[in-house]
XYZ file of N, CA and C in Angstrom:
273
model
N 13.756 6.564 14.432
C 14.568 6.055 12.918
C 14.121 4.473 12.551
N 13.630 4.326 11.231
C 13.034 3.314 10.961
C 14.301 2.112 10.888
N 14.288 1.183 10.974
C 15.114 0.092 10.944
C 15.391 -0.056 9.296
N 16.543 0.052 9.055
C 17.088 -0.243 7.660
C 17.025 1.074 6.947
N 16.255 2.055 7.300
C 16.121 3.330 6.643
C 15.755 3.492 5.269
N 16.329 4.225 4.705
C 15.730 4.466 3.464
C 14.661 4.962 3.097
N 14.123 4.918 1.817
C 12.825 5.620 1.121
C 11.754 4.609 1.291
N 10.625 4.931 1.967
C 9.749 3.513 2.262
C 8.759 3.571 0.976
N 8.941 4.636 -0.119
C 7.892 4.585 -1.100
C 8.765 3.762 -2.197
N 10.046 3.724 -2.275
C 10.951 2.987 -2.904
C 10.702 1.514 -2.386
N 10.810 1.366 -1.176
C 10.810 -0.064 -0.426
C 9.565 -0.673 -0.759
N 8.511 0.001 -0.824
C 7.266 -0.518 -1.160
C 6.693 -0.944 -2.599
N 7.429 0.262 -3.645
C 7.481 -0.391 -4.896
C 8.189 -1.599 -5.302
N 9.224 -1.610 -4.684
C 10.062 -2.996 -4.903
C 9.577 -4.324 -4.397
N 8.586 -4.220 -3.338
C 7.915 -5.346 -2.826
C 6.804 -5.459 -3.884
N 6.204 -4.502 -4.361
C 4.983 -4.834 -5.021
C 5.235 -5.303 -6.371
N 6.283 -4.761 -6.945
C 7.014 -5.139 -8.288
C 7.218 -6.745 -8.179
N 7.895 -7.160 -6.916
C 8.222 -8.550 -6.656
C 6.995 -9.407 -6.622
N 6.214 -8.916 -5.903
C 4.417 -9.738 -5.699
C 4.023 -9.645 -6.898
N 4.030 -8.825 -7.916
C 3.190 -8.938 -9.121
C 4.114 -9.169 -10.363
N 5.223 -9.249 -10.240
C 6.534 -9.643 -11.034
C 5.904 -9.344 -12.638
N 5.746 -8.237 -13.059
C 5.704 -7.916 -14.410
C 5.966 -6.652 -14.436
N 6.015 -6.180 -15.891
C 6.496 -4.640 -16.296
C 5.335 -3.619 -15.689
N 4.290 -3.934 -15.737
C 3.181 -3.021 -15.190
C 2.853 -3.391 -13.659
N 3.566 -3.894 -12.858
C 3.255 -4.462 -11.474
C 2.625 -3.553 -10.542
N 3.193 -2.209 -10.762
C 2.621 -1.172 -9.881
C 1.284 -1.008 -10.265
N 1.008 -0.932 -11.550
C -0.691 -0.674 -11.771
C -1.516 -1.908 -11.630
N -0.864 -2.881 -11.802
C -1.717 -4.330 -11.320
C -2.046 -4.408 -9.950
N -0.967 -3.992 -9.289
C -1.074 -3.916 -7.687
C -2.024 -3.014 -7.068
N -2.167 -1.709 -7.565
C -2.970 -0.788 -7.288
C -4.669 -1.255 -7.754
N -4.634 -1.793 -8.846
C -5.691 -2.462 -9.464
C -6.440 -3.563 -8.441
N -5.471 -4.402 -8.090
C -5.859 -5.675 -7.102
C -6.236 -4.585 -5.999
N -5.685 -3.749 -5.440
C -6.122 -3.341 -4.172
C -7.468 -2.506 -4.464
N -7.326 -1.938 -5.312
C -8.979 -1.139 -5.740
C -10.067 -2.297 -5.556
N -9.715 -3.344 -6.337
C -10.805 -4.689 -6.278
C -10.939 -5.018 -4.850
N -10.039 -5.408 -4.219
C -10.134 -5.719 -2.965
C -10.825 -4.849 -2.027
N -10.598 -3.731 -2.130
C -11.073 -2.898 -1.191
C -12.722 -2.679 -1.457
N -13.150 -2.433 -2.765
C -14.259 -2.344 -3.221
C -15.074 -3.761 -2.665
N -14.890 -4.839 -3.211
C -15.174 -5.961 -2.474
C -15.503 -5.815 -1.020
N -14.626 -5.469 -0.350
C -14.904 -5.347 1.350
C -15.520 -4.033 1.594
N -15.893 -3.118 0.574
C -16.679 -1.992 1.058
C -15.869 -0.905 1.876
N -14.512 -1.155 1.713
C -13.700 -0.182 2.619
C -13.474 1.158 1.512
N -13.329 2.110 2.054
C -12.887 3.499 1.345
C -11.386 3.901 1.573
N -10.691 3.667 0.990
C -9.295 4.058 1.234
C -9.039 5.790 1.573
N -9.825 6.508 1.066
C -9.720 7.951 1.348
C -10.179 8.438 2.480
N -10.933 7.611 3.208
C -11.658 7.992 4.339
C -11.323 7.308 5.374
N -11.003 5.799 5.274
C -10.495 4.861 6.360
C -9.350 4.035 5.868
N -8.309 4.777 5.826
C -6.802 4.330 5.524
C -6.531 3.139 6.174
N -6.589 3.265 7.475
C -5.951 2.025 8.251
C -7.035 0.961 8.075
N -8.420 0.889 8.055
C -9.088 -0.325 7.743
C -8.707 -0.715 6.435
N -8.533 0.125 5.281
C -8.031 -0.341 4.193
C -6.863 -1.274 4.362
N -5.943 -0.683 4.999
C -4.569 -1.506 5.158
C -4.783 -2.743 5.507
N -5.586 -2.963 6.676
C -6.177 -4.222 7.310
C -6.660 -5.059 6.180
N -7.529 -4.694 5.542
C -8.220 -5.435 4.618
C -7.484 -5.780 3.466
N -6.378 -5.071 2.838
C -5.713 -5.822 2.029
C -4.539 -6.807 2.856
N -4.073 -6.555 4.012
C -3.284 -7.292 4.897
C -3.711 -8.574 5.088
N -5.057 -8.569 5.214
C -6.083 -9.797 5.425
C -6.051 -10.548 4.248
N -6.218 -10.101 3.127
C -6.329 -10.430 1.957
C -4.836 -11.288 1.434
N -3.928 -10.567 1.628
C -2.583 -11.250 1.651
C -1.482 -11.054 2.640
N -1.460 -11.804 3.583
C -0.716 -11.648 4.735
C 0.438 -11.512 4.306
N 1.151 -11.966 3.186
C 2.438 -11.619 2.780
C 2.922 -9.990 2.700
N 2.011 -9.201 2.574
C 1.898 -7.840 2.059
C 2.446 -7.072 3.424
N 3.548 -6.452 3.192
C 4.196 -5.747 4.512
C 3.175 -4.497 4.826
N 3.400 -3.829 5.927
C 2.597 -2.556 6.283
C 2.856 -1.340 5.246
N 4.368 -1.200 4.907
C 4.727 -0.388 3.926
C 4.093 -0.484 2.621
N 4.135 -1.624 2.189
C 3.476 -2.001 0.702
C 1.934 -1.699 0.862
N 1.355 -2.233 1.961
C -0.044 -2.075 2.037
C -0.606 -0.474 2.073
N 0.372 0.197 2.701
C 0.095 1.660 2.973
C 0.046 2.486 1.464
N 1.164 2.116 0.993
C 1.267 2.403 -0.363
C 0.075 2.204 -1.325
N -0.455 1.026 -1.438
C -1.154 0.534 -2.197
C -2.757 1.365 -1.899
N -2.872 1.428 -0.601
C -3.866 2.288 -0.098
C -3.877 3.861 -0.467
N -2.855 4.164 -0.514
C -2.347 5.793 -0.948
C -2.964 5.758 -2.290
N -2.264 4.957 -3.131
C -2.635 4.851 -4.505
C -3.832 4.708 -5.071
N -4.419 3.719 -4.294
C -6.109 3.534 -4.520
C -6.971 4.743 -4.159
N -6.549 5.243 -3.221
C -7.115 6.776 -2.837
C -6.933 7.834 -3.564
N -5.995 7.704 -4.597
C -5.708 8.827 -5.744
C -4.208 9.880 -5.011
N -3.897 9.234 -3.933
C -2.692 10.227 -3.298
C -1.358 9.559 -3.742
N -0.804 10.473 -4.242
C 0.714 9.904 -4.942
C 1.825 9.617 -4.009
N 2.673 8.901 -4.382
C 3.493 8.284 -3.173
C 4.652 9.354 -2.768
N 4.705 9.632 -1.578
C 5.558 10.758 -0.937
C 7.081 10.110 -1.110
N 8.001 10.424 -2.258
C 9.227 9.976 -2.587
C 10.218 10.895 -1.730
N 11.171 10.165 -1.359
C 12.091 11.121 -0.420
C 11.624 11.618 0.887
N 10.524 11.172 1.145
C 9.872 11.787 2.442
C 10.013 10.677 3.557
N 10.580 10.804 4.617
C 10.314 9.772 5.700
C 9.575 10.186 6.805
N 8.565 9.196 6.859
C 7.511 9.386 7.905
C 7.804 8.619 9.261
N 7.632 9.243 10.423
C 7.574 8.300 11.662
C 6.508 7.505 11.688
N 5.391 7.928 11.570
C 4.179 7.103 11.652
C 3.011 7.278 10.512
N 2.970 6.635 9.536
C 2.116 6.957 8.387
C 0.906 7.252 9.080
N 0.361 6.508 9.865
C -0.924 6.525 10.041
C -1.513 7.660 10.888
N -0.598 8.597 11.171
C -0.838 10.016 11.762
C -1.241 10.911 10.819
N -0.877 10.699 9.499
C -1.075 11.727 8.365
C -2.719 11.820 7.905
């Protein structure tokens, strides 16, 4: 069980909104992630773990949950609301 429980997608969205602090924060966050991943030559669809590392290296304040959310969004995968995953890297 995760410490703090709750919905990881909602937690990631709150963090991203706080990080980019504007009405279109999620879109800006995903755009930022795509730009960073593109510059690094990382493919979020094929190499999600590497992509998470790239984003967290670019911004060390980014949590694992928020980085994974951004990688999924950059790869075109919708967030899984309400679903609790034990280990998101196994999917």
